[in-house]
Tab-separated table of C-alpha atoms in Angstrom:
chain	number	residue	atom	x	y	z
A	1	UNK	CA	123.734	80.921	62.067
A	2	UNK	CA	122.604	79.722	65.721
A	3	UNK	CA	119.376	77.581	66.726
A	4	UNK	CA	117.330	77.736	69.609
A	5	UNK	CA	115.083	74.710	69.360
A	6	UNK	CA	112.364	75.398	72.342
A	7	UNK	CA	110.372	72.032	73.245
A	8	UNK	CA	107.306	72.405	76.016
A	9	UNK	CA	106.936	69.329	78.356
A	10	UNK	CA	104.167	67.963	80.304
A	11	UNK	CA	104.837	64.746	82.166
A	12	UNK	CA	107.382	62.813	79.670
A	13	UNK	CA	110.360	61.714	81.085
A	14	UNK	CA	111.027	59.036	78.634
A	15	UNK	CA	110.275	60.760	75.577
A	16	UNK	CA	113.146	63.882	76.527
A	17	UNK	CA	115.752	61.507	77.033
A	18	UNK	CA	114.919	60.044	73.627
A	19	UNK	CA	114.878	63.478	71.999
A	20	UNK	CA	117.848	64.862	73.628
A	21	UNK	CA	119.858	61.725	72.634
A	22	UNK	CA	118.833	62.638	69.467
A	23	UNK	CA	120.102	66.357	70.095
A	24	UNK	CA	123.315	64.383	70.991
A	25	UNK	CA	123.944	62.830	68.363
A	26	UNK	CA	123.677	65.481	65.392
A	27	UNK	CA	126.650	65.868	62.871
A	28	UNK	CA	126.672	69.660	63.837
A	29	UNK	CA	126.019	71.424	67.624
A	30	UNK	CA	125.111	74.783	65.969
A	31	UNK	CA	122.408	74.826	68.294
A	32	UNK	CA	120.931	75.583	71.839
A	33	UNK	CA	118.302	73.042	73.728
A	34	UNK	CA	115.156	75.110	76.016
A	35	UNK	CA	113.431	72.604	77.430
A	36	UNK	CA	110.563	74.159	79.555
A	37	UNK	CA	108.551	72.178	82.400
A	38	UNK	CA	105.075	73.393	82.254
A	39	UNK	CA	103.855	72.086	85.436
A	40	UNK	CA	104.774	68.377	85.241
A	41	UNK	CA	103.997	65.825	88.222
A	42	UNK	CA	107.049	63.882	86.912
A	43	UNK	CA	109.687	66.196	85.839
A	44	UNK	CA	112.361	65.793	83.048
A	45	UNK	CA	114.979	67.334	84.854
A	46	UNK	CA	116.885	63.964	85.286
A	47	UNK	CA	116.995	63.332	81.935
A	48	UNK	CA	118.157	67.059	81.084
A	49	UNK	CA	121.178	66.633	83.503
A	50	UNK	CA	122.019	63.351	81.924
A	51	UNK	CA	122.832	64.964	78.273
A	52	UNK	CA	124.112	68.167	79.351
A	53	UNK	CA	127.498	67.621	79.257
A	54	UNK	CA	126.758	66.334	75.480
A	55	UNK	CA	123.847	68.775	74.883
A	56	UNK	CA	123.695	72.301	75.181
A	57	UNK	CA	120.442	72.576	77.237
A	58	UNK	CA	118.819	75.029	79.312
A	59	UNK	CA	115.670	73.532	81.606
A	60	UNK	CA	112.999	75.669	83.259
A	61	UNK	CA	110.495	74.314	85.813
A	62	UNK	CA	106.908	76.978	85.461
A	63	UNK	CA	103.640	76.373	86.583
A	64	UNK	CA	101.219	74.588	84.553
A	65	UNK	CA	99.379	77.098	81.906
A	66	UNK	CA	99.518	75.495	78.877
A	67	UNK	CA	102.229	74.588	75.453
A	68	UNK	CA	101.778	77.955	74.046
A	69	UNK	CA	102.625	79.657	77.281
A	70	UNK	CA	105.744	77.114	77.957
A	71	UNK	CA	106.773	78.220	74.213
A	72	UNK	CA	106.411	81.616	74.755
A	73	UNK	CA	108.577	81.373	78.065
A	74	UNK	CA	110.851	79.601	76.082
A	75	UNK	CA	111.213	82.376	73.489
A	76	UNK	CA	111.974	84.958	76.082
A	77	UNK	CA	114.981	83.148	76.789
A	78	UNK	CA	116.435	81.929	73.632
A	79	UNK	CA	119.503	83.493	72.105
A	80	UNK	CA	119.344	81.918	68.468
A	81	UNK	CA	119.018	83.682	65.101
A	82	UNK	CA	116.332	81.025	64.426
A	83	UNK	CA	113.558	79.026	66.693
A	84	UNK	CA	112.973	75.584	66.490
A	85	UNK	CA	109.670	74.062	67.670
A	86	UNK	CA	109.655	70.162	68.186
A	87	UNK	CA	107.546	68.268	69.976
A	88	UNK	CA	108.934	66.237	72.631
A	89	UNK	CA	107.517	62.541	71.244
A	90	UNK	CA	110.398	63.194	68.179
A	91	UNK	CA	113.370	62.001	67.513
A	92	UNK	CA	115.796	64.674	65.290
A	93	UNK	CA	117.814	62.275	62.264
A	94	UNK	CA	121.379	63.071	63.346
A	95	UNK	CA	121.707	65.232	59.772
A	96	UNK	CA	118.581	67.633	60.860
A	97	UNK	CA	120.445	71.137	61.777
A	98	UNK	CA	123.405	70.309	59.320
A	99	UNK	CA	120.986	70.214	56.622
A	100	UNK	CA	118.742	73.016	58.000
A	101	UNK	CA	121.778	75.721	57.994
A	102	UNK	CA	122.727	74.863	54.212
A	103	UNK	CA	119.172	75.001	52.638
A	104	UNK	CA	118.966	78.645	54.654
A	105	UNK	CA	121.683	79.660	52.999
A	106	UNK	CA	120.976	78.619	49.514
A	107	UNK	CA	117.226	79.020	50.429
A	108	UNK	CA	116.176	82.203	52.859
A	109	UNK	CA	113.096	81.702	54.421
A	110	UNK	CA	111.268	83.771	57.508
A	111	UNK	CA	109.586	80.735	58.592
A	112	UNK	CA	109.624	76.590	57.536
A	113	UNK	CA	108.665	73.550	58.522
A	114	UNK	CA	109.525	69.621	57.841
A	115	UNK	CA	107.942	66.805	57.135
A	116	UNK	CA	107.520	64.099	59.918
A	117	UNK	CA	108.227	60.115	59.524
A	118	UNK	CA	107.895	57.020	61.555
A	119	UNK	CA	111.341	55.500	63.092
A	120	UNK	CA	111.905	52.034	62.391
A	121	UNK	CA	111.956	51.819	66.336
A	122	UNK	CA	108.299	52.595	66.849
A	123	UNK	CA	105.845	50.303	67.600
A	124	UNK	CA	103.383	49.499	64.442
A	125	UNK	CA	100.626	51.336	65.868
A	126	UNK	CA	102.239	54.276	65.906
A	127	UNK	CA	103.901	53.530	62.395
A	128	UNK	CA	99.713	52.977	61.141
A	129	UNK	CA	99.068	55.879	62.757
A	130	UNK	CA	101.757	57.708	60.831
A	131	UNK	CA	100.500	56.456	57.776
A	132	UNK	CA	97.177	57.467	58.157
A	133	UNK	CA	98.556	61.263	59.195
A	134	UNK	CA	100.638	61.316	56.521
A	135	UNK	CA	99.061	59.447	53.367
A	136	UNK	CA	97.101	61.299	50.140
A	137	UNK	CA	94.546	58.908	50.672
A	138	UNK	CA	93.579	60.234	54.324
A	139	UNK	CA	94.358	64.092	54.618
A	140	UNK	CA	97.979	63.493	54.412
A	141	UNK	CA	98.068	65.814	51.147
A	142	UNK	CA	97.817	69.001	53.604
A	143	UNK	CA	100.581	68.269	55.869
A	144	UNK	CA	103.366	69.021	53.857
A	145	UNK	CA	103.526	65.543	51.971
A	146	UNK	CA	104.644	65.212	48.060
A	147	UNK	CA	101.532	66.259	47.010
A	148	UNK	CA	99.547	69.430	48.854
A	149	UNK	CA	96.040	70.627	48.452
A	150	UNK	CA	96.636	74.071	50.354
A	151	UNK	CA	99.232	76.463	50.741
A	152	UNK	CA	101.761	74.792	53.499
A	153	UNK	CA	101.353	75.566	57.148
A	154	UNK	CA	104.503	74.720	59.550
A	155	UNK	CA	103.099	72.822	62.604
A	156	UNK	CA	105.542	72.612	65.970
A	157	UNK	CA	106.289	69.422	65.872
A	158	UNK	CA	108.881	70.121	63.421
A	159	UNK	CA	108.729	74.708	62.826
A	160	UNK	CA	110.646	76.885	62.651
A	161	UNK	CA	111.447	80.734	62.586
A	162	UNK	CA	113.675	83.522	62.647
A	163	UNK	CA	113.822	86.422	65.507
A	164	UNK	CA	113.026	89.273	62.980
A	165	UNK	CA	109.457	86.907	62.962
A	166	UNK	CA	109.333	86.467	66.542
A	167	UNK	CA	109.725	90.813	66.862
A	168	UNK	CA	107.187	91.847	64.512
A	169	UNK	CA	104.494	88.881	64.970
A	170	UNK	CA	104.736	87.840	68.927
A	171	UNK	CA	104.638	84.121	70.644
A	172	UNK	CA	101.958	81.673	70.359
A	173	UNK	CA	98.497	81.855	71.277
A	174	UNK	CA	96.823	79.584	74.108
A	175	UNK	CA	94.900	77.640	71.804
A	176	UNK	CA	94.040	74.320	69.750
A	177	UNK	CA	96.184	74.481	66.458
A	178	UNK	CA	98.176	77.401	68.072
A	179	UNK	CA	100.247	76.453	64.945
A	180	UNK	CA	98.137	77.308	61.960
A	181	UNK	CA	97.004	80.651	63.658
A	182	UNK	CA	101.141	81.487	64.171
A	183	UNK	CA	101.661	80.236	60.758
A	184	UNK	CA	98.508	82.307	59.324
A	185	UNK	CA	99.916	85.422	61.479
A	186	UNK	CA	103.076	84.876	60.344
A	187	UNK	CA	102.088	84.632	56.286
A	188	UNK	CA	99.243	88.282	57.082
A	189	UNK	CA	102.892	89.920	58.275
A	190	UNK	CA	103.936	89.299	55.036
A	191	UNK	CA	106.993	87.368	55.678
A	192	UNK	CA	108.024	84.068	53.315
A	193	UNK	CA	106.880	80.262	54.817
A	194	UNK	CA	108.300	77.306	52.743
A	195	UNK	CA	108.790	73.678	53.162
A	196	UNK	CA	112.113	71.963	53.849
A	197	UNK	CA	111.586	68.737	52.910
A	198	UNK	CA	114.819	67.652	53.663
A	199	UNK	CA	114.672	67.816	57.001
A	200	UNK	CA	112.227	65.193	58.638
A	201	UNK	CA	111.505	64.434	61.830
A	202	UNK	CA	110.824	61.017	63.318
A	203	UNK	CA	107.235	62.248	65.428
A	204	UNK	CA	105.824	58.950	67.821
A	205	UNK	CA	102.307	60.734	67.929
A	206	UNK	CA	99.920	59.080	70.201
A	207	UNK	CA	100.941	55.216	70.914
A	208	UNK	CA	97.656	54.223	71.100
A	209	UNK	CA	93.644	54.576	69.108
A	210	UNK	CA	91.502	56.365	71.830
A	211	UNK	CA	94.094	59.000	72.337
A	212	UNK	CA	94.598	59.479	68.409
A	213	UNK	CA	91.147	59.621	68.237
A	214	UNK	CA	90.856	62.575	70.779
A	215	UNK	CA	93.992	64.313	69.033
A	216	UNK	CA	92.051	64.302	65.853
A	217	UNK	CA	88.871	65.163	66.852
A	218	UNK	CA	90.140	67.995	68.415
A	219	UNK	CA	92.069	69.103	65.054
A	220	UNK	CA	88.963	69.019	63.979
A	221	UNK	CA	87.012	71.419	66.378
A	222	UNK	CA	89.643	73.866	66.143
A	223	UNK	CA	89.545	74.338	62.597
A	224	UNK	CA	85.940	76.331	63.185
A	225	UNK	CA	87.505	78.193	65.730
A	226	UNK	CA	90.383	79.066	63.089
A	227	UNK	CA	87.381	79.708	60.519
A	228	UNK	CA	85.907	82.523	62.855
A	229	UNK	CA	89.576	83.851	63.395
A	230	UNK	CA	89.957	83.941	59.991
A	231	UNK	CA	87.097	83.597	57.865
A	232	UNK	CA	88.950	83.288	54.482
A	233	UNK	CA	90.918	80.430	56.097
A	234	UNK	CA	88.172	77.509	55.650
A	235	UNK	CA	88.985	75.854	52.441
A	236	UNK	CA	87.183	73.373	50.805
A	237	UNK	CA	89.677	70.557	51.225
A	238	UNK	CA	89.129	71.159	54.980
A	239	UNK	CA	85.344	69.925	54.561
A	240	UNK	CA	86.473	66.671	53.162
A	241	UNK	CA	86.763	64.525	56.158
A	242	UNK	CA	83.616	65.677	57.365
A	243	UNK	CA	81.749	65.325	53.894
A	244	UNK	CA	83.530	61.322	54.430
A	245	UNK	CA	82.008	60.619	57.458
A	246	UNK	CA	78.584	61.930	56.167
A	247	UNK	CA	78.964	59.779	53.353
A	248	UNK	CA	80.273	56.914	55.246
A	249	UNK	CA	77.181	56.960	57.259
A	250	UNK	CA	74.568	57.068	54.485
A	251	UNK	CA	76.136	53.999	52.684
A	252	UNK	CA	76.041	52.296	55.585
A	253	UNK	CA	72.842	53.241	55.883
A	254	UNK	CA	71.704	52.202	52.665
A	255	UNK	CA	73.638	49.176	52.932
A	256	UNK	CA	71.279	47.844	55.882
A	257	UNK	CA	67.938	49.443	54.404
A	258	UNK	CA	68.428	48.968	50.751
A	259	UNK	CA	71.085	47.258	49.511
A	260	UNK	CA	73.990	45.583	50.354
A	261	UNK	CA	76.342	46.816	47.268
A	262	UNK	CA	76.121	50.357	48.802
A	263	UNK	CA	78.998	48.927	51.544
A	264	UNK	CA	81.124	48.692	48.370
A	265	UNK	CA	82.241	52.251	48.204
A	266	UNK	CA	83.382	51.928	51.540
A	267	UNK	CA	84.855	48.518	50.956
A	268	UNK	CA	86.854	50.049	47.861
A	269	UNK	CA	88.599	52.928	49.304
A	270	UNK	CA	89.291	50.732	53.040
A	271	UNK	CA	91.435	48.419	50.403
A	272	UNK	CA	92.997	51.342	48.854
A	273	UNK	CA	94.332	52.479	52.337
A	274	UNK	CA	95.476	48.481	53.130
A	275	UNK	CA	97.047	48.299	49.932
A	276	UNK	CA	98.704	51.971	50.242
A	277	UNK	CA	99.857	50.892	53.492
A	278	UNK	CA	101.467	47.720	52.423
A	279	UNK	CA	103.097	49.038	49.980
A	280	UNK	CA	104.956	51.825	51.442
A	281	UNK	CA	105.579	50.304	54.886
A	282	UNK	CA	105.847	46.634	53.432
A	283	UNK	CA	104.459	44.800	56.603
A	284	UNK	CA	101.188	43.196	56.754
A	285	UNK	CA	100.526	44.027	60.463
A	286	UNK	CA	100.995	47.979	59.600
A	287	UNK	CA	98.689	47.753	56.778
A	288	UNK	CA	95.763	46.007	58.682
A	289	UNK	CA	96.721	48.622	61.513
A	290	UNK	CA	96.507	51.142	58.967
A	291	UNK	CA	92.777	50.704	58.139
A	292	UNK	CA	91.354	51.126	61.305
A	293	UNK	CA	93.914	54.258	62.431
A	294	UNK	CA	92.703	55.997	58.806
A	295	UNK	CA	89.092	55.497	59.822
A	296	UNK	CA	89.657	57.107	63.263
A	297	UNK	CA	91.788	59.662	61.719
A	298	UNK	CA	89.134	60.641	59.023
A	299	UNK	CA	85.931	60.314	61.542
A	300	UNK	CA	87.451	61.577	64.454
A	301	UNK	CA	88.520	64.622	62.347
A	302	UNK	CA	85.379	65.064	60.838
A	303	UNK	CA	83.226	64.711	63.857
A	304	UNK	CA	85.060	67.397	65.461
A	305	UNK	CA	84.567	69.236	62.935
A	306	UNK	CA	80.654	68.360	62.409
A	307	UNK	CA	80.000	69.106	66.538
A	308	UNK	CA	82.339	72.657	66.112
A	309	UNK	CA	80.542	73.684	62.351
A	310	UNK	CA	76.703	73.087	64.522
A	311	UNK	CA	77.517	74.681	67.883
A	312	UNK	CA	79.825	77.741	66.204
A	313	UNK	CA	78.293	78.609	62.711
A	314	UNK	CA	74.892	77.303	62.812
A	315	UNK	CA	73.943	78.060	66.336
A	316	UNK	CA	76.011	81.198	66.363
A	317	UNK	CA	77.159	80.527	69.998
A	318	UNK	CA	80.999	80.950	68.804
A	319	UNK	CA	80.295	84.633	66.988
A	320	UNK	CA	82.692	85.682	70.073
A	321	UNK	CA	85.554	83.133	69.676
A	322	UNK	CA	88.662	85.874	69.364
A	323	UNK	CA	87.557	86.558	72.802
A	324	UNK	CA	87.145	83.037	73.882
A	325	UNK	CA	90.873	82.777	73.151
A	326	UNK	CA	93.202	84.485	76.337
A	327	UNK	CA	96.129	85.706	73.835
A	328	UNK	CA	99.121	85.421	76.782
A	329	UNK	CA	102.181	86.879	75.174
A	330	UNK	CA	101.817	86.923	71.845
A	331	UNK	CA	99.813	89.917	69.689
């Protein structure tokens, strides 16, 4: 059983070095490295040459068009039984493909994904930020955590899937949460998707709050777009961050104009998420991080999702998004 894990770059020098290392350092080399360049001002190449006499890895400079394309120019060129997707901000534990090959065997699957995790090495905003991506008490129970409120959906930062998928289904779409509509593709082909929890990857996510903010508020425009895709796809869990932030704003609301005690709810589930935090992290700073990173994770999310739900569904002007999308590569 051979892997080709296929990682798209745009301008991050530091973080391939970090992730090849990783590469380096794994119990078993049962793998190949396709690192494409889509475009960068400040290429990786340096870093590439400086693991690959430790590091099986392939590196391919393309004009900027976007991660989906790079991945799909990736794919072209892999040899593996099996493609990895990571994201270059992780870092692979050293056990990752050792532990991969033996749940296959015991455990087919078409397609899988992992969990993700925050290194002890990372700074504590992106450890707060982690926790807020990653708890029950934020949306957490949807991303492959111990408890799930939808059916799981691999995402690329730690995906994977075998070439018999890749023949039938195609390469990624240009698109915001290419991965859900690959993963939704990939389940309507009828091929098996499971979660591996056992193999986690350390993801940095964005180091600081107004660039999480702008990842999640994109997640949640794209989640219309993956409505009018597929229209059974919109479940009711995917509401609840938007429901949050309407409810967040009428207590607060009511909180100036009525009454005071209507900040409570608010107050309530904000010491939930400190004391959630605490707990599982143990450090003080990371839980008071974690409070403010939830709230931008849940309102940035639902705001998205607010602004793409008004200008798509109720003002009809996304009726026409499957031709919005420019499918390069894939089917």
């Amino acid at each position: 059983m051979r892997f080709s894990i296929i990682i798209p770059v745009y301008n991050r020098l530091d973080e391939v070095d970090e992730l090849l290392e990783s590469l380096a350092h794994q119990t078993v080399h049962n793998f190949e490295t396709i690192i494409v360049e889509d475009g960068s001002s400040a290429p990786c190449q340096e870093a590439v040459e400086r693991w690959q006499d430790k590091v099986d890895v392939k590196y391919f400079y393309k004009s900027n068009e976007g991660r989906s394309i790079a991945r799909n120019y990736g794919l072209e060129r892999a040899t593996g039984d099996y493609f990895i997707f990571f994201d270059s901000d992780c870092v692979i534990p050293p056990t990752y493909f050792e532990t991969l090959e033996k749940v296959l065997a015991e455990r087919p699957l078409d397609c899988f994904g992992g969990p993700d995790a925050a290194h002890e090495s990372f700074t504590t905003t992106q450890k707060a930020i982690n926790y807020a991506m990653t708890s029950f008490l934020t949306t957490g129970g949807i991303r492959g955590g111990k408890i799930q409120l939808e059916k799981f959906v691999p995402r690329t930062f730690n995906m994977g899937y075998s070439r018999q998928v890749y023949d039938r289904v195609g390469g990624f779409r240009e698109m915001f949460s290419e991965d859900i509509d690959m993963s939704t593709r990939i389940r309507q082909a009828g091929f098996s998707i499971g979660l591996i929890r056992e193999t986690p990857v350390y993801h940095k996510r964005r180091v600081d709050f107004r660039k999480f903010f702008r990842q999640v508020y994109v997640f949640g425009m794209s989640r219309i777009t993956l409505k009018l895709l597929y229209p059974d796809s919109l479940k009711l869990v995917h509401t609840l961050p938007a429901l949050a932030v309407v409810a967040g704003v009428v207590c607060v609301v009511l909180g100036i104009v009525v009454s005071p005690w209507w900040f409570l709810p608010i107050g309530i589930y904000l010491l939930a998420i400190f004391i959630g935090a605490l707990i599982s992290t143990g450090s003080l700073v990371i839980a008071t991080k974690a409070v403010p990173a939830s709230i931008i994770q849940i309102g940035g999310y639902g705001t998205g999702f607010i602004k793409a739900f008004t200008h798509k569904i109720l003002l009809g002007r996304g009726r026409n998004i499957a031709e919005e999308i420019e499918i390069r590569r894939g089917k």
